[in-house]
């Protein structure tokens, strides 16, 4: 205060001015306090707090655990893995088994195949609807089988071995039905136009549900090649993990026959034979499936290198090298790079060429030197592939990175692959601007309104958000994910963000099996406080806006002080000028 009096000599001393000055100082103190509290609250909001996961659901087979992050295997990762398998049970079609764990599901679509004189009941509904498609289902079976072959120990540690056995077999049993002879494969059950006009439970699915096939006169190279891969990959699971050699032999026989069908010419995209599938799962190429199917037959057949040579021949003939397409149900080229490099190395041949191709592709993902980039929150974003379901490309990439890391040409590169993959897992499980783990049922911030007709409890196709609260929790379902700005609207009618699907959960489930084995810390969401922030619009960040607001408040306070002390300042200035003139 003495310094203040020396700076502003009291040439006058009116009581009103003194009160005003004191009020100004009080005003400054109040705003400083408010500013500090505001910034502190913002920092605290971003500081992780422990133990915010939801208790395990009362469902048989779901690990309960003790919520101890030091336990092994980690209880939360084991729970997520179990939830993912529960999600697949919620997608079952046909007559449900006695041990069905999803009480709101019923026997359904029991007439499938009657139009063609076959029993095509069973299998899985593709997404939040009641259609069945062979191409994406086969990709799911292949991908999950690959994950089991790599990280089957994760299922064992989480006590989920029987559940994943049943999950794969529910799919392969249906694929066997859909492949009644070597040159016939049913690829679609139902009509998009009919199904898209129904929103309700599974006990009133509308008809007709026609069965669509490819055969020797109406070919489908892509779907046949992928189905061959599914048969071959799953045969390895049943043979090597469950010692069910008889069933594995059946699957391998179907794989050989389906691949022979895929190789029949002319090569044709299956939507050219089944136009009805264009609205849902139109394929863009068949070359990747020809290579992919041959690679899995080589791995499953254990009979020389004829299928491996065939895969390399198709690879070269179709110029598959140098591509950067993200992996999904439609395009397996990136997965081909990884598996081909591994199989050539395991065969004892020089794999340097193929490892270089695999690492070129994976390096492009990690450095975003191709068509992909990172959102501000850190999610791998790959153009249009990410627009329709943003988490799926990122998680498929994460799976390939972790799968290939042991084969990397240097330890540093292997670690970079692992680090990037874990970053995508962490983003998916809550380390994102929305503080949302995008798997249903694990945290208060998890999606509450998936685009799923059966779980919603609604019956009004004109208003999907009725009821406002989803009736049944679809535990383990992974939603499409946020937009490019990391925003997520938990809106049931926005299928690009909130729909669930068989292929969304496939890489996610593989990664959870990996984490059960390898992670000794909790998933990120355990430390995320409840409360999802509002989606951020384009513009300034919250912290920057807060800083600007504080600066604005200080400016206002400064103006008030200067105005209240204007007479003293004027007198001081006159005295100062007078002293200078005298000297």
Coordinates of C-alpha atoms in Angstrom, one line a residue:
X1 CA 0.0 0.0 0.0
X2 CA 2.9 2.3 0.7
X3 CA 4.2 1.9 -2.8
X4 CA 0.8 2.7 -4.1
X5 CA 0.7 6.0 -2.0
X6 CA 4.1 7.0 -3.3
X7 CA 3.0 6.5 -6.8
X8 CA -0.3 8.4 -6.4
X9 CA 0.2 11.2 -3.8
X10 CA -3.0 12.0 -1.9
X11 CA -3.5 15.6 -3.2
X12 CA -7.1 15.3 -2.1
X13 CA -8.7 12.9 0.3
X14 CA -12.4 12.6 -0.3
X15 CA -14.0 9.7 1.6
X16 CA -16.2 8.7 -1.4
X17 CA -13.0 8.2 -3.6
X18 CA -11.4 6.2 -0.9
X19 CA -14.4 3.9 -0.7
X20 CA -14.4 3.5 -4.4
X21 CA -10.7 2.6 -4.4
X22 CA -11.3 0.0 -1.8
X23 CA -14.2 -1.4 -3.7
X24 CA -12.0 -1.6 -6.8
X25 CA -9.4 -3.6 -5.0
X26 CA -12.0 -5.9 -3.6
X27 CA -13.3 -6.3 -7.2
X28 CA -9.8 -7.3 -8.4
X29 CA -9.4 -9.8 -5.6
X30 CA -12.8 -11.4 -6.3
X31 CA -12.0 -11.8 -10.0
X32 CA -8.6 -13.2 -9.4
X33 CA -10.1 -15.8 -7.1
X34 CA -12.8 -16.7 -9.6
X35 CA -10.2 -16.9 -12.4
X36 CA -7.9 -19.2 -10.4
X37 CA -10.9 -21.4 -9.4
X38 CA -12.1 -21.6 -13.1
X39 CA -8.7 -22.6 -14.4
X40 CA -8.2 -25.1 -11.6
X41 CA -11.5 -26.7 -12.3
X42 CA -10.6 -27.1 -15.9
X43 CA -7.4 -28.7 -15.1
X44 CA -9.0 -31.0 -12.5
X45 CA -11.7 -32.0 -15.1
X46 CA -8.9 -33.4 -17.3
X47 CA -7.1 -35.1 -14.4
X48 CA -7.8 -38.8 -14.2
X49 CA -9.6 -40.1 -11.1
X50 CA -9.6 -43.8 -10.2
X51 CA -12.3 -46.5 -10.2
X52 CA -15.1 -45.2 -12.3
X53 CA -15.9 -48.4 -14.1
X54 CA -19.4 -49.9 -13.8
X55 CA -19.8 -53.2 -11.8
X56 CA -20.0 -56.3 -14.0
X57 CA -23.5 -57.2 -15.2
X58 CA -25.2 -60.1 -13.5
X59 CA -24.7 -62.4 -16.6
X60 CA -23.3 -65.9 -16.4
X61 CA -19.7 -66.1 -17.5
X62 CA -18.9 -62.4 -17.1
X63 CA -15.8 -62.0 -14.8
X64 CA -16.7 -60.3 -11.6
X65 CA -13.2 -59.7 -10.3
X66 CA -12.1 -57.5 -7.4
X67 CA -11.5 -54.2 -9.2
X68 CA -7.8 -54.4 -8.4
X69 CA -5.6 -53.0 -11.2
X70 CA -2.7 -55.1 -10.0
X71 CA -4.5 -58.4 -10.5
X72 CA -3.6 -60.6 -13.5
X73 CA -5.3 -61.0 -15.7
X74 CA -6.7 -57.5 -15.5
X75 CA -10.4 -57.8 -14.5
X76 CA -11.6 -55.0 -16.6
X77 CA -10.0 -56.3 -19.8
X78 CA -11.3 -59.8 -19.1
X79 CA -14.8 -58.3 -18.6
X80 CA -14.7 -56.4 -21.9
X81 CA -13.6 -59.5 -23.7
X82 CA -16.5 -61.4 -22.2
X83 CA -18.9 -58.6 -23.0
X84 CA -17.9 -58.7 -26.7
X85 CA -18.8 -62.3 -26.8
X86 CA -22.1 -61.5 -25.2
X87 CA -22.7 -58.9 -27.9
X88 CA -22.3 -61.6 -30.6
X89 CA -24.8 -63.8 -28.7
X90 CA -27.3 -60.8 -28.9
X91 CA -26.8 -61.0 -32.7
X92 CA -27.8 -64.6 -33.1
X93 CA -30.5 -65.6 -35.6
X94 CA -32.4 -68.9 -35.6
X95 CA -33.4 -71.2 -32.8
X96 CA -31.5 -70.1 -29.7
X97 CA -29.7 -72.7 -27.5
X98 CA -30.8 -73.5 -24.0
X99 CA -27.9 -71.6 -22.5
X100 CA -28.8 -68.3 -24.3
X101 CA -27.7 -65.5 -22.0
X102 CA -29.7 -62.6 -23.7
X103 CA -33.1 -62.7 -22.1
X104 CA -34.7 -60.2 -24.5
X105 CA -33.8 -62.3 -27.6
X106 CA -36.1 -65.0 -29.0
X107 CA -36.1 -67.7 -31.6
X108 CA -36.3 -65.8 -34.9
X109 CA -36.3 -66.0 -38.7
X110 CA -37.1 -69.7 -38.5
X111 CA -38.3 -69.7 -42.1
X112 CA -35.0 -68.7 -43.7
X113 CA -34.2 -70.8 -46.7
X114 CA -37.7 -72.3 -47.2
X115 CA -38.0 -70.4 -50.4
X116 CA -35.2 -72.5 -51.9
X117 CA -36.0 -75.7 -50.1
X118 CA -33.1 -75.4 -47.6
X119 CA -32.6 -74.8 -43.9
X120 CA -30.7 -71.5 -43.8
X121 CA -31.7 -70.6 -40.2
X122 CA -29.1 -69.6 -37.8
X123 CA -26.0 -67.4 -38.2
X124 CA -25.9 -63.8 -37.2
X125 CA -27.8 -60.7 -37.9
X126 CA -25.4 -58.2 -39.5
X127 CA -25.9 -55.1 -37.4
X128 CA -28.7 -53.2 -35.8
X129 CA -31.1 -54.9 -38.2
X130 CA -32.2 -58.4 -39.2
X131 CA -30.4 -59.1 -42.4
X132 CA -27.8 -61.8 -42.9
X133 CA -24.8 -61.4 -45.2
X134 CA -22.1 -64.0 -46.0
X135 CA -19.2 -61.6 -47.1
X136 CA -18.9 -59.6 -43.9
X137 CA -19.7 -62.6 -41.7
X138 CA -16.9 -64.6 -43.3
X139 CA -14.5 -61.7 -42.7
X140 CA -15.5 -61.7 -39.1
X141 CA -15.0 -65.4 -38.7
X142 CA -11.6 -65.2 -40.4
X143 CA -10.5 -62.2 -38.4
X144 CA -11.5 -63.6 -35.1
X145 CA -10.0 -67.0 -35.9
X146 CA -6.7 -65.2 -36.7
X147 CA -6.9 -63.4 -33.3
X148 CA -7.6 -66.7 -31.5
X149 CA -4.6 -68.3 -33.2
X150 CA -2.4 -65.4 -32.0
X151 CA -3.8 -64.6 -28.6
X152 CA -6.0 -67.5 -27.6
X153 CA -4.4 -67.4 -24.2
X154 CA -6.4 -64.3 -23.5
X155 CA -9.6 -66.2 -23.8
X156 CA -8.2 -68.9 -21.5
X157 CA -7.1 -66.3 -18.9
X158 CA -10.5 -64.7 -18.9
X159 CA -12.3 -68.0 -18.8
X160 CA -13.9 -67.3 -22.1
X161 CA -12.6 -70.3 -24.2
X162 CA -16.0 -72.1 -24.4
X163 CA -17.8 -68.9 -25.2
X164 CA -15.5 -68.0 -28.1
X165 CA -15.7 -71.6 -29.3
X166 CA -19.5 -71.4 -29.4
X167 CA -19.4 -67.9 -31.0
X168 CA -17.2 -69.1 -33.9
X169 CA -19.2 -72.3 -34.3
X170 CA -22.5 -70.5 -34.5
X171 CA -21.1 -68.7 -37.5
X172 CA -19.4 -71.7 -39.2
X173 CA -22.4 -73.9 -38.8
X174 CA -24.4 -71.4 -40.8
X175 CA -21.7 -71.0 -43.4
X176 CA -21.8 -74.8 -43.9
X177 CA -25.6 -74.5 -44.5
X178 CA -25.0 -71.6 -46.9
X179 CA -22.6 -73.8 -48.9
X180 CA -24.7 -76.8 -49.9
X181 CA -22.4 -77.8 -52.7
X182 CA -19.1 -76.8 -54.2
X183 CA -20.5 -74.3 -56.7
X184 CA -23.4 -72.8 -54.7
X185 CA -23.0 -70.2 -51.9
X186 CA -25.9 -68.3 -50.4
X187 CA -24.7 -64.7 -49.8
X188 CA -27.7 -62.8 -48.5
X189 CA -30.9 -63.4 -46.6
X190 CA -33.6 -60.8 -46.6
X191 CA -34.3 -57.6 -48.4
X192 CA -32.8 -54.2 -47.5
X193 CA -36.0 -52.4 -48.6
X194 CA -38.2 -54.5 -46.3
X195 CA -35.8 -54.6 -43.3
X196 CA -35.2 -50.9 -43.4
X197 CA -38.9 -50.3 -42.9
X198 CA -39.1 -52.2 -39.7
X199 CA -38.0 -51.2 -36.3
X200 CA -38.9 -53.6 -33.5
X201 CA -38.1 -56.8 -31.7
X202 CA -37.0 -60.1 -33.3
X203 CA -40.3 -61.9 -32.9
X204 CA -42.0 -59.9 -35.6
X205 CA -39.4 -59.7 -38.3
X206 CA -41.3 -58.9 -41.6
X207 CA -41.4 -61.1 -44.6
X208 CA -40.4 -61.8 -47.3
X209 CA -36.9 -62.9 -46.5
X210 CA -35.7 -64.3 -49.9
X211 CA -32.4 -66.2 -50.2
X212 CA -29.8 -65.0 -52.7
X213 CA -27.0 -67.1 -54.0
X214 CA -24.0 -67.2 -56.3
X215 CA -23.3 -70.3 -58.4
X216 CA -21.6 -71.5 -61.5
X217 CA -23.8 -69.4 -63.8
X218 CA -24.0 -66.4 -61.6
X219 CA -20.6 -66.2 -60.0
X220 CA -19.2 -64.3 -57.0
X221 CA -15.4 -64.6 -56.8
X222 CA -15.0 -62.2 -53.8
X223 CA -17.6 -63.8 -51.5
X224 CA -16.4 -67.3 -52.4
X225 CA -12.8 -66.4 -51.7
X226 CA -13.6 -64.8 -48.3
X227 CA -15.8 -67.7 -47.3
X228 CA -13.0 -70.1 -48.1
X229 CA -10.7 -68.1 -45.9
X230 CA -13.3 -68.3 -43.0
X231 CA -13.6 -72.1 -43.4
X232 CA -9.8 -72.5 -43.4
X233 CA -9.0 -70.2 -40.6
X234 CA -11.7 -71.5 -38.3
X235 CA -10.6 -75.1 -39.1
X236 CA -7.3 -74.2 -37.5
X237 CA -9.0 -73.0 -34.4
X238 CA -11.1 -76.1 -33.9
X239 CA -8.1 -78.4 -34.7
X240 CA -5.4 -76.7 -32.7
X241 CA -7.3 -75.2 -29.8
X242 CA -10.2 -77.6 -29.2
X243 CA -8.9 -80.9 -30.6
X244 CA -12.1 -81.2 -32.7
X245 CA -10.5 -82.8 -35.7
X246 CA -13.6 -84.2 -37.2
X247 CA -15.3 -80.8 -37.3
X248 CA -12.1 -79.2 -38.5
X249 CA -11.9 -81.6 -41.4
X250 CA -15.5 -80.7 -42.4
X251 CA -14.5 -77.0 -42.4
X252 CA -11.3 -77.6 -44.4
X253 CA -13.2 -79.6 -47.0
X254 CA -15.6 -76.7 -47.4
X255 CA -12.6 -74.3 -47.6
X256 CA -11.1 -76.3 -50.5
X257 CA -14.3 -76.5 -52.4
X258 CA -15.3 -72.9 -51.8
X259 CA -11.9 -71.8 -53.0
X260 CA -12.1 -73.9 -56.1
X261 CA -15.4 -72.2 -56.8
X262 CA -13.8 -68.8 -56.3
X263 CA -11.2 -69.7 -58.9
X264 CA -13.7 -70.6 -61.5
X265 CA -13.8 -68.1 -64.3
X266 CA -14.8 -65.5 -65.3
X267 CA -14.0 -63.7 -62.1
X268 CA -17.0 -61.7 -61.0
X269 CA -17.9 -59.3 -58.2
X270 CA -20.8 -60.9 -56.4
X271 CA -23.1 -57.9 -56.6
X272 CA -23.2 -58.4 -60.4
X273 CA -24.9 -61.7 -59.7
X274 CA -26.9 -60.4 -56.7
X275 CA -27.9 -56.8 -57.4
X276 CA -29.9 -56.7 -54.1
X277 CA -26.7 -56.6 -52.1
X278 CA -25.5 -53.4 -53.6
X279 CA -27.4 -51.3 -51.1
X280 CA -25.5 -52.8 -48.2
X281 CA -22.3 -54.7 -48.9
X282 CA -21.1 -54.0 -52.5
X283 CA -17.5 -55.3 -53.0
X284 CA -14.9 -53.2 -54.8
X285 CA -12.4 -56.0 -55.8
X286 CA -11.9 -59.7 -55.8
X287 CA -8.2 -60.0 -56.2
X288 CA -7.5 -59.5 -52.5
X289 CA -9.9 -62.3 -51.6
X290 CA -8.3 -64.7 -54.1
X291 CA -4.9 -64.1 -52.4
X292 CA -6.4 -64.1 -48.9
X293 CA -8.2 -67.4 -49.4
X294 CA -5.1 -69.1 -50.7
X295 CA -3.0 -67.9 -47.8
X296 CA -5.4 -69.3 -45.3
X297 CA -5.7 -72.6 -47.2
X298 CA -1.9 -72.8 -47.2
X299 CA -1.8 -72.3 -43.4
X300 CA -4.7 -74.8 -42.8
X301 CA -3.9 -77.4 -45.4
X302 CA -0.3 -78.1 -44.3
X303 CA 0.4 -79.8 -47.6
X304 CA 3.3 -78.2 -49.4
X305 CA 3.4 -74.7 -50.9
X306 CA 0.9 -75.0 -53.7
X307 CA -1.6 -72.6 -52.1
X308 CA 1.2 -70.2 -51.1
X309 CA 2.5 -70.2 -54.6
X310 CA -1.0 -69.6 -55.9
X311 CA -1.4 -66.6 -53.5
X312 CA 1.8 -65.1 -54.8
X313 CA 0.8 -65.6 -58.4
X314 CA -2.5 -63.9 -57.9
X315 CA -0.8 -61.1 -55.9
X316 CA 1.6 -60.4 -58.8
X317 CA -1.0 -60.8 -61.5
X318 CA -3.2 -58.3 -59.9
X319 CA -0.5 -55.8 -59.0
X320 CA -1.4 -55.7 -55.3
X321 CA 1.9 -54.2 -54.1
X322 CA 2.1 -50.6 -53.1
X323 CA -1.5 -50.1 -52.0
X324 CA -2.5 -48.2 -48.9
X325 CA -6.2 -49.1 -48.5
X326 CA -7.4 -49.5 -45.0
X327 CA -8.4 -53.0 -44.0
X328 CA -12.1 -53.9 -43.6
X329 CA -14.7 -56.4 -44.6
X330 CA -14.3 -55.3 -48.3
X331 CA -10.5 -54.8 -48.7
X332 CA -8.0 -57.3 -47.1
X333 CA -4.9 -56.1 -49.0
X334 CA -3.2 -54.7 -46.0
X335 CA -3.9 -58.0 -44.1
X336 CA -2.5 -59.9 -47.1
X337 CA 0.8 -58.0 -46.7
X338 CA 1.1 -59.0 -43.1
X339 CA 0.0 -62.6 -43.4
X340 CA 2.0 -63.2 -46.6
X341 CA 5.2 -62.0 -45.0
X342 CA 4.7 -64.2 -42.0
X343 CA 3.8 -67.3 -44.0
X344 CA 6.8 -66.9 -46.4
X345 CA 9.1 -66.5 -43.4
X346 CA 7.6 -69.6 -41.7
X347 CA 8.1 -71.6 -44.9
X348 CA 11.8 -71.0 -44.7
X349 CA 12.0 -68.9 -47.8
X350 CA 13.5 -65.4 -48.1
X351 CA 10.8 -63.2 -46.8
X352 CA 12.7 -59.8 -47.1
X353 CA 10.6 -58.7 -50.0
X354 CA 7.3 -59.4 -48.3
X355 CA 8.4 -58.0 -45.0
X356 CA 9.5 -54.8 -46.7
X357 CA 6.0 -54.6 -48.3
X358 CA 4.3 -55.2 -45.0
X359 CA 6.4 -52.6 -43.2
X360 CA 5.9 -50.0 -45.9
X361 CA 2.2 -50.4 -45.4
X362 CA 2.3 -50.4 -41.6
X363 CA 4.8 -47.5 -41.5
X364 CA 2.4 -45.5 -43.5
X365 CA -0.3 -46.0 -40.9
X366 CA 2.0 -45.1 -38.0
X367 CA 3.4 -42.0 -39.6
X368 CA 0.2 -41.1 -41.5
X369 CA 2.2 -40.6 -44.6
X370 CA -0.5 -42.0 -46.9
X371 CA -4.2 -41.0 -47.1
X372 CA -4.8 -41.2 -43.3
X373 CA -4.3 -38.6 -40.6
X374 CA -5.0 -38.2 -36.9
X375 CA -7.8 -36.3 -35.4
X376 CA -6.9 -33.7 -32.8
X377 CA -7.8 -36.3 -30.2
X378 CA -5.5 -38.9 -31.7
X379 CA -7.8 -41.3 -33.7
X380 CA -6.6 -42.6 -37.0
X381 CA -8.8 -41.2 -39.6
X382 CA -8.9 -42.6 -43.2
X383 CA -11.2 -40.6 -45.3
X384 CA -14.5 -42.1 -46.3
X385 CA -13.8 -45.4 -44.6
X386 CA -13.8 -43.5 -41.3
X387 CA -16.8 -41.4 -42.0
X388 CA -19.2 -44.3 -41.8
X389 CA -17.7 -46.0 -38.8
X390 CA -14.6 -44.3 -37.5
X391 CA -13.3 -46.8 -35.0
X392 CA -13.3 -49.8 -37.3
X393 CA -10.4 -48.7 -39.6
X394 CA -8.3 -47.6 -36.6
X395 CA -8.9 -50.9 -34.7
X396 CA -8.2 -53.1 -37.8
X397 CA -5.0 -51.2 -38.2
X398 CA -4.1 -51.6 -34.5
X399 CA -4.7 -55.4 -34.8
X400 CA -2.3 -55.7 -37.8
X401 CA 0.4 -53.6 -36.0
X402 CA 0.3 -55.8 -32.9
X403 CA 0.0 -59.0 -35.0
X404 CA 3.1 -58.1 -37.1
X405 CA 5.2 -56.5 -34.4
X406 CA 7.1 -59.7 -33.5
X407 CA 8.2 -60.0 -37.1
X408 CA 9.4 -56.4 -37.5
X409 CA 12.9 -55.9 -38.8
X410 CA 14.0 -53.9 -35.7
X411 CA 13.1 -53.6 -32.1
X412 CA 12.5 -49.9 -32.4
X413 CA 10.0 -50.4 -35.2
X414 CA 8.3 -53.1 -33.3
X415 CA 7.9 -50.8 -30.4
X416 CA 6.5 -48.0 -32.6
X417 CA 3.9 -50.4 -33.9
X418 CA 2.9 -51.4 -30.4
X419 CA 2.8 -47.9 -29.1
X420 CA 0.6 -46.7 -32.0
X421 CA -1.8 -49.7 -31.6
X422 CA -2.1 -49.1 -27.9
X423 CA -2.9 -45.4 -28.6
X424 CA -5.9 -46.5 -30.7
X425 CA -7.1 -48.9 -28.0
X426 CA -6.8 -46.1 -25.4
X427 CA -8.7 -43.7 -27.5
X428 CA -11.5 -46.3 -28.0
X429 CA -11.6 -46.9 -24.3
X430 CA -12.0 -43.3 -23.2
X431 CA -8.8 -41.4 -23.8
X432 CA -10.5 -39.0 -26.2
X433 CA -12.0 -35.5 -26.0
X434 CA -15.5 -36.9 -25.3
X435 CA -14.2 -39.0 -22.4
X436 CA -16.2 -41.8 -23.8
X437 CA -15.4 -45.5 -23.9
X438 CA -17.1 -46.5 -27.1
X439 CA -18.1 -50.0 -25.9
X440 CA -21.5 -50.3 -24.3
X441 CA -22.0 -51.1 -20.6
X442 CA -18.6 -50.5 -19.1
X443 CA -18.7 -46.9 -17.8
X444 CA -21.3 -44.2 -17.1
X445 CA -20.1 -42.4 -20.2
X446 CA -20.5 -45.4 -22.5
X447 CA -23.0 -45.0 -25.4
X448 CA -26.5 -45.3 -24.1
X449 CA -28.5 -45.3 -27.4
X450 CA -27.0 -47.7 -29.9
X451 CA -28.8 -48.0 -33.3
X452 CA -30.1 -51.4 -32.7
X453 CA -33.8 -52.4 -33.2
X454 CA -33.9 -55.2 -30.7
X455 CA -32.1 -53.5 -27.9
X456 CA -34.0 -50.1 -28.3
X457 CA -37.4 -51.4 -27.2
X458 CA -38.9 -49.2 -29.9
X459 CA -41.5 -50.1 -32.5
X460 CA -41.8 -46.8 -34.5
X461 CA -39.7 -46.7 -37.6
X462 CA -40.6 -43.0 -38.0
X463 CA -39.1 -42.1 -34.7
X464 CA -36.1 -44.2 -33.7
X465 CA -35.5 -42.1 -30.6
X466 CA -38.7 -43.4 -29.0
X467 CA -38.3 -44.5 -26.3
X468 CA -35.7 -42.0 -25.3
X469 CA -33.9 -44.5 -23.1
X470 CA -32.8 -47.8 -24.6
X471 CA -34.7 -50.6 -23.0
X472 CA -32.0 -53.3 -23.0
X473 CA -28.2 -52.8 -22.4
X474 CA -26.3 -54.3 -25.4
X475 CA -23.2 -55.1 -23.3
X476 CA -20.0 -55.3 -25.3
X477 CA -21.3 -53.7 -28.5
X478 CA -18.8 -51.3 -30.1
X479 CA -20.5 -48.4 -31.8
X480 CA -19.4 -46.7 -35.0
X481 CA -17.6 -43.9 -33.2
X482 CA -17.0 -40.2 -33.3
X483 CA -16.7 -37.8 -36.2
X484 CA -13.5 -36.2 -37.6
X485 CA -13.7 -33.5 -34.9
X486 CA -13.8 -36.2 -32.2
X487 CA -17.5 -35.3 -31.5
X488 CA -19.9 -38.0 -30.6
X489 CA -23.7 -37.5 -30.4
X490 CA -25.3 -40.4 -28.6
X491 CA -28.2 -40.3 -31.0
X492 CA -29.9 -43.6 -31.9
X493 CA -30.9 -42.3 -35.3
X494 CA -27.4 -41.5 -36.3
X495 CA -26.3 -44.9 -37.5
X496 CA -22.9 -43.8 -38.7
X497 CA -22.0 -43.1 -35.0
X498 CA -24.2 -45.3 -33.0
X499 CA -24.9 -48.5 -35.0
X500 CA -23.2 -51.7 -33.9
X501 CA -22.1 -54.4 -36.3
X502 CA -20.4 -57.8 -36.4
X503 CA -17.3 -56.5 -38.2
X504 CA -17.0 -53.5 -35.7
X505 CA -16.4 -55.9 -32.8
X506 CA -14.1 -58.3 -34.6
X507 CA -10.8 -56.3 -34.3
X508 CA -11.9 -54.9 -31.0
X509 CA -12.4 -58.4 -29.5
X510 CA -9.0 -59.5 -30.9
X511 CA -7.3 -56.5 -29.2
X512 CA -9.1 -57.1 -25.9
X513 CA -7.7 -60.7 -26.0
X514 CA -4.2 -59.2 -26.5
X515 CA -4.7 -56.8 -23.6
X516 CA -5.8 -59.6 -21.3
X517 CA -2.5 -61.2 -21.9
X518 CA -0.2 -58.2 -22.0
X519 CA -1.7 -55.3 -20.0
X520 CA -1.0 -54.9 -16.3
X521 CA -2.9 -51.7 -15.9
X522 CA -6.6 -50.8 -16.1
X523 CA -8.3 -49.7 -19.3
X524 CA -8.2 -45.9 -19.6
X525 CA -11.9 -45.5 -18.8
X526 CA -11.4 -46.7 -15.2
X527 CA -9.9 -43.3 -14.4
X528 CA -12.4 -41.2 -16.3
X529 CA -15.0 -39.4 -14.2
X530 CA -18.6 -39.7 -15.1
X531 CA -20.0 -37.0 -17.4
X532 CA -19.5 -36.7 -21.1
X533 CA -18.8 -33.1 -22.3
X534 CA -21.0 -31.6 -25.0
X535 CA -19.7 -32.1 -28.5
X536 CA -17.3 -29.4 -29.4
X537 CA -18.0 -27.3 -32.4
X538 CA -15.4 -25.9 -34.7
X539 CA -13.6 -23.0 -32.9
X540 CA -11.5 -22.2 -29.9
X541 CA -10.7 -24.7 -27.2
X542 CA -12.4 -24.4 -23.8
X543 CA -9.1 -23.6 -22.0
X544 CA -8.2 -20.9 -24.6
X545 CA -11.7 -19.4 -24.2
X546 CA -11.3 -19.4 -20.5
X547 CA -7.9 -17.6 -20.8
X548 CA -9.5 -15.0 -23.1
X549 CA -12.4 -14.5 -20.6
X550 CA -9.9 -14.0 -17.7
X551 CA -7.9 -11.5 -19.8
X552 CA -11.1 -9.7 -20.6
X553 CA -12.1 -9.5 -17.0
X554 CA -8.7 -8.1 -16.0
X555 CA -9.0 -5.4 -18.7
X556 CA -12.4 -4.4 -17.4
X557 CA -11.1 -4.2 -13.8
X558 CA -8.1 -2.1 -15.0
X559 CA -10.5 0.3 -16.7
X560 CA -12.6 0.6 -13.6
X561 CA -9.6 1.3 -11.4
X562 CA -8.2 3.9 -13.8
X563 CA -11.6 5.6 -14.0
X564 CA -12.1 5.6 -10.2
X565 CA -8.6 7.1 -9.7
X566 CA -8.6 9.5 -12.6
X567 CA -8.4 12.6 -10.4
X568 CA -5.4 11.3 -8.4
X569 CA -3.7 10.2 -11.6
X570 CA -4.3 13.6 -13.2
X571 CA -3.0 15.4 -10.1
X572 CA 0.1 13.1 -10.0
X573 CA 0.8 13.7 -13.6
X574 CA 0.6 17.5 -13.2
X575 CA 2.9 17.4 -10.2
X576 CA 5.3 15.2 -12.1
X577 CA 5.4 17.6 -15.0
X578 CA 5.8 20.6 -12.7
X579 CA 8.8 18.9 -11.0
X580 CA 10.4 18.1 -14.3
X581 CA 10.0 21.7 -15.5
X582 CA 11.6 23.1 -12.4
X583 CA 14.6 20.9 -12.8

